[in-house]
Amino acid sequence: MSSADVKLQINGQAYTVNTEPRKLLSDVIREECGLTGTHVGCEHGVCGACTVLLDGRPARSCLVFAIQCEGMPITTIEAMAQDGKLTTLQQALHEEHGLQCGFCTPGILITLDSYLAENPHPSEDEIREALSGNLCRCTGYRNIIRAER
Ligand code: FES
Ligand code: FES
């Protein structure tokens, strides 16, 4: 299959990658742009590990072709901590032991950070609902939810 130049705006930085149009955004972010903080689990929209902000909204990067994302700002987990300093949410997750293997963590952070920006004082049920699209096989969610409270 022929390749094409795909121009992406990720974390405020411009990337031009020459890749096949069939390539998923998740794979381009990781393999072409070197931003491996975005994880790939199920590759069909179920687990939420690949969640990024697309045009300011959480989206599964395994469900969209990179070429479809030209002109849309993309934010990955790498944009969250600044100069090595964790955000309040990252710090809380760390302190409450809200991660074990960490595979789901980037997607959970992207999802929750966006949710909390709009709903800064959610109930436990609301947090569980907000996280319902992010699967974690390690923690049982108890500590993740405690970190948000
Ligand atoms: S890898 Fe995208 S939802 Fe699982
Ligand atoms: S911490 Fe391991 S999958 Fe969530």
Coordinates of C-alpha atoms in Angstrom, one line a residue, residues 4-10 17 19-26 28-29 52-55 59-74:
A4 CA 1.3 9.5 2.5
D5 CA 2.6 12.4 4.6
V6 CA 0.4 12.7 7.6
K7 CA 0.6 16.0 9.6
L8 CA -0.2 15.8 13.2
Q9 CA -0.3 18.2 16.1
I10 CA 0.6 16.4 19.3
V17 CA 5.1 11.2 9.4
T19 CA 3.0 6.3 6.7
E20 CA 0.2 4.1 5.2
P21 CA -3.2 5.7 5.4
R22 CA -4.5 2.5 7.0
K23 CA -2.4 3.1 10.1
L24 CA -4.2 3.7 13.4
L25 CA -3.5 6.9 15.4
S26 CA -2.4 4.8 18.4
V28 CA 1.5 6.3 14.7
I29 CA 1.7 8.0 18.1
V52 CA -5.8 10.5 24.2
L53 CA -7.5 13.9 23.9
L54 CA -8.6 14.5 20.3
D55 CA -9.8 18.0 19.8
A59 CA -11.0 9.4 22.4
R60 CA -9.7 5.9 21.7
S61 CA -6.8 6.3 19.4
C62 CA -7.1 2.7 18.2
L63 CA -10.4 3.5 16.6
V64 CA -9.3 6.2 14.3
F65 CA -6.8 6.4 11.4
A66 CA -4.0 8.9 12.0
I67 CA -4.7 10.5 8.7
Q68 CA -8.2 11.4 9.9
C69 CA -6.7 13.4 12.7
E70 CA -4.9 16.0 10.6
G71 CA -5.8 19.4 11.8
M72 CA -7.0 18.2 15.2
P73 CA -5.0 18.9 18.4
I74 CA -4.0 15.7 20.0

